[in-house]
XYZ file of C-alpha atoms in Angstrom:
543
model
C 1.555 35.368 -22.913
C 2.919 37.793 -20.323
C 5.504 38.103 -17.536
C 4.826 39.169 -13.957
C 7.474 41.754 -13.089
C 7.563 41.053 -9.341
C 8.232 37.313 -9.605
C 9.293 36.992 -13.263
C 6.775 34.152 -13.590
C 5.677 33.646 -17.194
C 1.970 33.156 -17.888
C 0.482 31.393 -20.901
C -3.241 32.063 -21.304
C -5.625 30.430 -23.757
C -8.788 32.544 -23.977
C -11.842 31.429 -25.983
C -13.348 34.343 -27.882
C -16.009 32.707 -30.037
C -17.046 29.041 -30.129
C -20.034 29.332 -32.430
C -20.127 26.410 -34.836
C -17.194 24.678 -33.127
C -17.004 21.507 -31.073
C -13.576 21.574 -29.477
C -12.474 18.177 -28.137
C -9.070 19.157 -26.769
C -6.582 21.984 -26.939
C -2.946 20.835 -26.827
C -1.099 23.932 -25.666
C 1.505 24.880 -24.584
C 3.559 22.197 -26.273
C 6.393 20.118 -24.864
C 9.759 21.738 -24.237
C 12.895 20.563 -25.984
C 14.677 18.407 -23.405
C 16.878 16.143 -25.455
C 20.261 15.567 -23.835
C 21.017 12.111 -22.414
C 22.355 13.107 -19.000
C 21.507 11.900 -15.498
C 21.327 15.482 -14.209
C 18.618 16.258 -16.751
C 15.404 14.950 -15.231
C 11.635 15.412 -15.295
C 9.218 15.506 -12.358
C 5.729 14.047 -12.708
C 3.083 14.089 -9.983
C 1.989 10.601 -10.941
C 0.579 9.449 -7.610
C 3.174 10.125 -4.858
C 5.788 11.284 -7.338
C 8.167 10.247 -10.099
C 11.584 11.532 -11.170
C 12.656 10.446 -14.669
C 16.312 11.048 -15.607
C 16.915 11.411 -19.332
C 19.091 8.298 -19.022
C 16.387 6.071 -17.496
C 16.375 2.673 -19.180
C 12.655 1.833 -18.802
C 10.061 3.320 -21.126
C 7.365 5.370 -19.399
C 4.140 3.381 -19.511
C 0.571 4.705 -19.722
C -0.347 7.182 -16.993
C -3.671 6.470 -15.294
C -6.560 8.778 -16.233
C -4.357 10.059 -19.074
C -2.627 12.373 -16.595
C -5.830 14.268 -15.825
C -5.216 16.788 -13.038
C -7.147 16.032 -9.859
C -6.850 12.239 -10.268
C -4.415 9.474 -9.328
C -2.529 10.428 -12.493
C -1.748 13.883 -11.093
C -1.994 14.498 -7.347
C -0.837 18.073 -8.016
C -1.357 20.155 -11.206
C 2.260 20.789 -12.116
C 5.338 19.166 -13.637
C 8.951 20.204 -13.845
C 12.186 19.897 -15.776
C 15.652 20.288 -14.243
C 18.852 20.353 -16.282
C 22.155 20.789 -14.459
C 20.341 22.543 -11.565
C 18.508 24.938 -13.879
C 14.775 24.318 -13.720
C 11.337 25.154 -15.027
C 8.173 24.475 -13.024
C 4.990 24.381 -15.140
C 1.882 24.976 -13.019
C -1.686 24.731 -14.277
C -3.691 27.408 -12.457
C -6.987 26.241 -13.995
C -6.691 22.455 -13.556
C -10.332 21.316 -13.481
C -10.546 20.332 -17.165
C -6.875 19.787 -17.914
C -4.110 17.213 -17.801
C -0.672 16.311 -19.071
C 0.868 13.694 -21.320
C 4.452 12.474 -21.087
C 6.749 10.398 -23.270
C 10.053 8.816 -22.294
C 11.445 6.089 -24.584
C 13.560 3.261 -23.174
C 17.029 4.646 -22.501
C 16.013 8.224 -23.264
C 17.457 10.530 -24.422
C 14.480 12.750 -23.549
C 11.258 13.141 -21.614
C 8.603 15.280 -23.242
C 5.599 16.652 -21.349
C 2.711 18.554 -22.868
C -0.497 20.011 -21.451
C -4.020 19.589 -22.751
C -7.287 21.354 -21.975
C -10.778 19.907 -22.414
C -14.180 21.589 -22.677
C -16.416 22.066 -19.664
C -19.968 20.919 -20.396
C -19.261 21.032 -24.110
C -17.611 24.456 -24.255
C -14.135 25.811 -23.639
C -15.887 28.788 -22.052
C -13.285 30.059 -19.572
C -9.675 31.242 -19.652
C -7.032 28.487 -19.257
C -3.791 29.508 -17.535
C -0.333 27.932 -17.224
C 2.343 29.562 -15.073
C 6.017 28.839 -15.738
C 8.593 29.553 -13.031
C 12.264 29.560 -14.047
C 14.699 28.612 -11.272
C 18.491 28.541 -10.865
C 20.549 26.345 -8.543
C 17.490 24.192 -7.896
C 16.382 20.618 -7.510
C 13.033 18.878 -7.055
C 12.865 19.942 -3.389
C 12.907 23.593 -4.408
C 10.120 23.030 -6.915
C 7.931 21.366 -4.291
C 8.477 24.271 -1.913
C 7.557 26.771 -4.635
C 4.283 24.904 -5.074
C 3.702 24.778 -1.307
C 4.105 28.558 -1.226
C 1.587 28.892 -4.060
C -0.959 26.709 -2.210
C -0.477 28.762 0.943
C -0.995 31.987 -0.998
C -4.296 30.568 -2.261
C -5.399 29.942 1.348
C -5.568 26.165 0.813
C -2.682 24.930 2.965
C -4.563 23.388 5.919
C -2.285 21.497 8.304
C -3.115 18.636 10.651
C -2.471 20.985 13.567
C -5.231 23.269 12.286
C -7.607 20.367 11.644
C -6.916 18.830 15.068
C -7.910 22.107 16.702
C -11.377 21.491 15.241
C -11.546 17.703 15.727
C -9.029 16.543 18.378
C -9.600 12.873 17.450
C -6.941 13.422 14.780
C -4.368 13.072 17.545
C -5.746 9.607 18.328
C -5.434 8.537 14.682
C -1.790 9.607 14.517
C 0.387 6.594 15.281
C -2.308 3.983 14.611
C -1.737 0.756 12.759
C -4.384 0.493 10.029
C -6.513 -2.630 9.610
C -8.570 -2.994 6.420
C -11.045 -5.852 6.326
C -14.709 -6.520 5.631
C -17.984 -8.235 6.454
C -19.960 -9.199 3.354
C -18.968 -9.735 -0.263
C -21.645 -10.300 -2.887
C -20.672 -10.213 -6.561
C -23.725 -10.003 -8.800
C -23.951 -12.282 -11.818
C -24.072 -9.252 -14.118
C -20.806 -7.872 -12.705
C -17.555 -8.110 -14.667
C -15.961 -9.540 -11.500
C -18.411 -12.459 -11.315
C -16.611 -15.795 -11.667
C -19.027 -18.644 -12.515
C -16.204 -21.196 -12.247
C -15.275 -20.226 -8.670
C -18.495 -19.402 -6.812
C -16.664 -19.086 -3.475
C -15.006 -15.937 -4.821
C -18.385 -14.298 -5.440
C -19.936 -14.528 -1.994
C -18.484 -14.753 1.485
C -19.317 -13.453 4.938
C -17.627 -12.687 8.246
C -19.858 -11.743 11.169
C -19.434 -8.634 13.290
C -18.704 -10.985 16.208
C -15.858 -12.586 14.239
C -14.346 -9.169 13.558
C -14.787 -8.309 17.236
C -12.833 -11.439 18.188
C -10.169 -10.556 15.617
C -9.717 -7.109 17.164
C -9.444 -8.601 20.658
C -6.851 -10.972 19.269
C -4.805 -8.060 17.923
C -4.987 -6.383 21.312
C -3.819 -9.539 23.076
C -0.988 -9.887 20.552
C 0.290 -6.442 21.514
C -1.182 -4.027 18.945
C -1.347 -0.777 20.925
C -3.186 1.647 18.625
C -5.405 0.402 15.794
C -7.814 1.944 13.296
C -10.305 -0.464 11.700
C -11.567 0.361 8.206
C -14.586 -1.909 7.695
C -15.811 -2.837 4.205
C -19.106 -4.502 3.298
C -20.849 -3.755 6.602
C -24.320 -3.233 5.100
C -26.949 -5.659 3.844
C -26.232 -5.243 0.108
C -22.550 -6.215 0.514
C -19.376 -4.501 -0.635
C -19.809 -2.205 -3.682
C -23.546 -2.905 -3.968
C -26.619 -0.644 -4.175
C -24.856 2.611 -3.293
C -25.875 5.183 -2.203
C -28.583 3.198 -0.351
C -26.205 1.405 1.958
C -28.272 0.405 4.990
C -29.269 -1.489 7.103
C -26.327 -3.255 8.733
C -25.847 -6.776 7.365
C -28.487 -8.947 9.067
C -26.769 -12.318 8.657
C -23.602 -10.803 10.169
C -25.439 -9.647 13.302
C -27.393 -6.595 12.162
C -27.347 -3.240 13.893
C -26.781 -4.842 17.304
C -23.729 -6.731 16.056
C -22.295 -3.649 14.373
C -22.788 -1.572 17.524
C -21.111 -4.270 19.615
C -18.095 -4.187 17.280
C -17.876 -0.380 17.464
C -18.194 -0.473 21.250
C -15.485 -3.139 21.502
C -13.138 -1.022 19.408
C -13.554 1.859 21.834
C -13.230 -0.426 24.862
C -9.849 -1.527 23.477
C -8.798 2.075 22.871
C -9.027 1.583 19.100
C -10.726 3.674 16.397
C -13.571 2.518 14.152
C -14.570 3.624 10.662
C -16.601 2.441 7.686
C -16.319 2.220 3.917
C -18.964 4.131 1.969
C -19.534 5.338 -1.601
C -21.286 8.356 -3.160
C -20.207 8.278 -6.800
C -21.222 4.870 -8.140
C -25.013 4.951 -8.604
C -26.195 1.348 -8.841
C -29.294 0.537 -10.850
C -30.270 -1.929 -8.091
C -30.294 0.849 -5.471
C -33.866 1.428 -4.209
C -33.516 5.178 -4.734
C -32.013 4.897 -8.217
C -33.489 7.530 -10.486
C -31.924 8.244 -13.855
C -32.836 11.901 -13.383
C -30.108 12.173 -10.720
C -27.409 10.373 -12.702
C -24.668 12.334 -14.472
C -25.844 13.284 -17.950
C -23.456 14.189 -20.768
C -24.014 17.103 -23.121
C -25.332 14.739 -25.815
C -28.025 13.544 -23.402
C -26.476 10.125 -22.766
C -25.888 8.669 -19.300
C -22.645 6.663 -18.937
C -23.013 3.180 -17.469
C -20.830 0.129 -16.819
C -20.890 -3.057 -14.732
C -17.288 -3.439 -13.587
C -17.769 -3.598 -9.822
C -19.453 -6.167 -7.580
C -22.882 -4.530 -7.665
C -23.276 -4.817 -11.432
C -24.780 -2.133 -13.698
C -24.305 1.422 -12.502
C -24.174 5.010 -13.619
C -22.676 7.951 -11.691
C -24.534 9.968 -9.077
C -24.420 13.691 -9.844
C -22.042 15.163 -7.291
C -24.529 17.889 -6.393
C -26.671 15.168 -4.795
C -23.914 13.416 -2.833
C -23.952 15.689 0.261
C -27.673 14.990 0.787
C -27.153 11.231 0.715
C -24.166 11.526 3.072
C -26.246 13.455 5.579
C -29.133 10.974 5.268
C -27.017 7.848 5.731
C -24.866 9.102 8.584
C -27.962 10.311 10.406
C -29.252 6.716 10.270
C -25.956 5.439 11.707
C -26.070 8.013 14.489
C -29.683 7.162 15.311
C -28.629 3.500 15.588
C -25.945 4.593 18.087
C -23.080 3.441 15.875
C -20.261 5.608 17.200
C -17.961 6.363 14.281
C -14.517 7.878 14.572
C -13.785 7.899 10.843
C -15.440 7.337 7.475
C -14.091 6.514 4.027
C -15.853 7.935 0.961
C -14.541 5.812 -1.877
C -12.986 7.039 -5.166
C -13.543 10.780 -4.596
C -9.822 11.633 -4.565
C -8.744 9.066 -7.136
C -11.190 9.577 -10.007
C -11.758 12.693 -12.063
C -14.514 15.126 -11.187
C -17.750 14.427 -13.020
C -19.870 16.761 -15.105
C -23.639 16.759 -15.396
C -25.695 18.550 -18.022
C -29.089 17.920 -16.447
C -30.541 21.451 -16.186
C -32.047 20.610 -12.779
C -28.595 20.125 -11.232
C -26.063 21.214 -13.833
C -22.525 20.695 -12.556
C -19.017 21.431 -13.805
C -15.972 19.437 -12.724
C -14.881 22.285 -10.489
C -18.288 22.221 -8.799
C -18.013 18.438 -8.448
C -14.745 18.753 -6.517
C -16.413 21.370 -4.320
C -19.344 19.004 -3.663
C -16.950 16.211 -2.690
C -15.271 18.542 -0.219
C -18.705 19.448 1.168
C -19.145 15.746 2.004
C -15.829 15.725 3.867
C -16.734 18.982 5.624
C -20.049 17.552 6.821
C -18.296 14.567 8.383
C -15.824 16.871 10.138
C -18.742 18.897 11.500
C -20.031 15.680 13.085
C -16.665 14.862 14.655
C -16.004 12.086 12.105
C -12.583 12.089 10.419
C -13.042 11.931 6.614
C -10.899 9.915 4.239
C -10.972 8.776 0.635
C -9.072 6.498 -1.709
C -5.984 8.528 -2.538
C -4.866 12.141 -2.079
C -5.076 15.272 -4.169
C -4.249 18.885 -3.602
C -7.890 19.969 -4.059
C -9.021 17.891 -1.042
C -6.336 19.044 1.407
C -8.460 21.743 3.107
C -11.262 19.273 3.908
C -9.840 15.749 4.236
C -7.831 14.233 7.114
C -6.457 10.945 5.790
C -6.534 8.532 2.875
C -6.556 4.825 2.066
C -3.101 5.192 0.556
C -0.933 7.621 -1.403
C 1.423 5.180 -3.107
C 4.183 5.416 -5.628
C 2.810 4.305 -8.981
C 4.808 1.040 -9.075
C 3.108 -0.212 -5.900
C -0.168 -0.760 -7.747
C 1.484 -2.870 -10.443
C 2.549 -6.493 -10.184
C 5.534 -6.757 -7.784
C 8.802 -6.860 -9.686
C 7.498 -4.753 -12.579
C 10.095 -2.277 -13.891
C 9.860 1.188 -12.358
C 9.111 4.072 -14.745
C 11.589 6.302 -12.922
C 12.909 7.060 -9.454
C 10.115 7.130 -6.844
C 10.297 10.477 -5.006
C 7.804 11.904 -2.457
C 6.787 15.036 -4.345
C 3.339 15.140 -2.724
C 4.742 14.729 0.773
C 7.344 17.425 0.218
C 4.356 19.742 -0.173
C 1.658 18.256 2.073
C 3.178 15.815 4.605
C 1.951 17.862 7.583
C -1.547 18.221 6.113
C -2.780 14.627 5.696
C -2.275 11.222 7.303
C -1.172 8.595 4.789
C -1.123 4.871 5.616
C 1.495 2.857 3.741
C 1.589 -0.735 2.593
C 4.016 -2.778 4.681
C 4.242 -5.819 2.420
C 7.454 -7.722 1.873
C 6.593 -8.514 -1.718
C 9.870 -10.320 -2.428
C 13.278 -10.976 -0.971
C 14.567 -7.670 -2.335
C 11.524 -5.371 -2.053
C 10.103 -4.372 1.338
C 7.455 -1.649 1.257
C 8.091 -0.875 4.944
C 11.104 1.138 3.792
C 8.808 3.539 1.940
C 6.578 3.833 5.022
C 9.454 4.975 7.236
C 10.998 7.148 4.522
C 7.697 9.027 4.181
C 6.958 9.275 7.903
C 3.534 7.721 7.355
C 1.222 5.350 9.194
C 1.511 1.571 8.663
C -0.962 -1.023 7.454
C -1.035 -3.753 10.089
C -3.486 -5.912 8.114
C -4.737 -5.209 4.604
C -7.414 -7.440 3.119
C -8.387 -5.781 -0.167
C -11.895 -6.382 -1.464
C -10.698 -7.378 -4.956
C -7.709 -9.800 -5.000
C -4.717 -8.805 -7.173
C -6.169 -5.320 -7.621
C -5.128 -1.890 -6.299
C -1.934 -3.258 -4.795
C -3.511 -6.300 -3.083
C -1.020 -8.949 -4.215
C 0.387 -12.094 -2.616
C 3.245 -11.310 -0.214
C 5.774 -13.116 1.964
C 3.919 -14.136 5.133
C 5.905 -13.216 8.245
C 3.421 -13.782 11.080
C 1.329 -11.449 13.218
C 3.904 -10.891 15.962
C 6.486 -9.765 13.419
C 3.914 -7.570 11.640
C 3.108 -5.822 14.928
C 6.805 -5.380 15.693
C 7.416 -3.771 12.296
C 4.336 -1.574 12.657
C 5.494 -0.383 16.079
C 8.577 1.141 14.431
C 6.489 3.025 11.877
C 3.857 4.050 14.446
C 6.503 5.522 16.753
C 7.968 7.536 13.885
C 4.517 8.688 12.787
C 3.718 9.891 16.321
C 6.848 12.022 16.120
C 6.622 13.537 12.618
C 2.963 13.395 11.480
C 2.493 17.134 12.031
C 5.919 18.067 10.669
C 6.654 19.398 7.213
C 8.913 17.139 5.157
C 11.725 19.639 4.780
C 13.882 17.749 2.308
C 14.412 14.507 0.427
C 17.736 13.507 -1.088
C 19.636 10.745 -2.845
C 22.629 10.033 -0.614
C 25.810 10.603 -2.648
C 23.623 10.698 -5.753
C 22.647 7.031 -5.336
C 18.975 6.433 -6.175
C 19.010 3.302 -3.986
C 19.941 5.218 -0.821
C 17.416 7.897 0.050
C 16.972 10.225 3.007
C 14.144 12.404 4.271
C 14.526 15.279 6.714
C 11.550 16.526 8.726
C 11.021 19.976 10.204
C 11.763 18.774 13.762
C 15.201 17.548 12.701
C 14.271 13.869 12.402
C 16.079 12.100 9.553
C 15.255 8.762 7.968
C 17.757 7.001 5.707
C 16.859 3.869 3.766
C 19.053 1.630 1.640
C 16.959 -0.252 -0.894
C 19.898 -2.463 -1.886
C 20.519 -3.829 1.605
C 16.857 -3.428 2.681
C 17.843 -1.490 5.799
C 16.822 1.783 7.417
C 18.095 4.203 10.054
C 15.960 6.674 12.026
C 17.589 9.567 13.892
C 15.026 11.479 15.911
C 15.228 15.252 16.092
C 15.414 17.216 19.316
C 12.686 19.801 18.659
């Protein structure tokens, strides 16, 4: 443990000296801080998805955090947490996050929130130094902590803004202000998949042709949708979530390569953007190129497998191999004259990095994250805007946009109690670096997700047809009609055009009321939402 004189940051370092004869499973260190007083102005910040603020007085118990709070996953978009008590704060930053995470406890009603860090081995050994940096702050709030982390990212050379990315691929400017449409072509759920429903066979297999999707896009244009990005699932012969990474040819019964090209060409004729869903982590046993020698192997020699998704039994493709498959598959699409604007590489930014102990392609988690970024970088080099499932600080230099970056409650059943106050911690750091589409669902009479879209200055979902019903936020909503959906999206699109490349300068609770929140962007634009009255106000800046 030591203190940096210039900044007065305090460093905690765990250094393995000798591991002979040991099999360390986890190191829990440093421990949780005492944070026991039941006061509203004592609160904890967790980077659980978009961000969570938990006052010590919060009445709802904190539930399980996805991926056990592992840094680099949906459980921790950024590798830090913070405590603030009466404007005195401590920011705890993990500088070696690749095999680390956090755990948090908050009982119903408080009076505390405890957060501890844990470190795991890399390929069976602790091997390298683990570092936590603690920054003590006075007269601070959560905004100040986010800006301290933004400064840290910039110092590491990893703060890559949309302005910088657009200088390389100008198509980013076309994506800004789009309404997002998520739909698909072919669904095929294998009988040996956990999702297979023998009692409802219609749920297991269905098909929409490329021509039907083409007509749908023309219909949106005629209805007044000005700018649209289409994210297309299940476009290949195997069907959605099947036989990856061997995901060609285009689905024959839907129109084949000719039908897919016609859809892409129609999108561009309408002035819209076109992109596809793809996957380079799940390694399906039914894939023609499946070879166990390229699957992730644990240090005990075993190869993890499961059969949760539509394609049935799978292992995980070693991340070192993913860039080669990406290059192969997108070369096929280019040769077939499928003009892509964007591409979605599923799960990369949501799930933890993998490890592989196969000596032919041994890979640490850190190297896995680097390989995933190589995939994004390749797409950018081809003029294709890369996206993935969620966001994470490690992908910011290489990725342009995501499928969503939600608050944690949005992926639970509507009406479920919130674990704290939703706050945009990630956007306070990275708003001007990534494009985030937001759900626009009116899930009930007193919960309208559009308010979060405008508050965050994001892009809107115009249509969202999730591949798995009642999963990942795809729940039944109040139907309001296409014309009204377009009208609502126009509001969000106009705001996004204005602020997409602006830093989110500040977020605040108006008069200390959690139900009335305001964001301020670097150009002077302010957005105020009232979650009690379900209203919003946008005041555009003059810069």
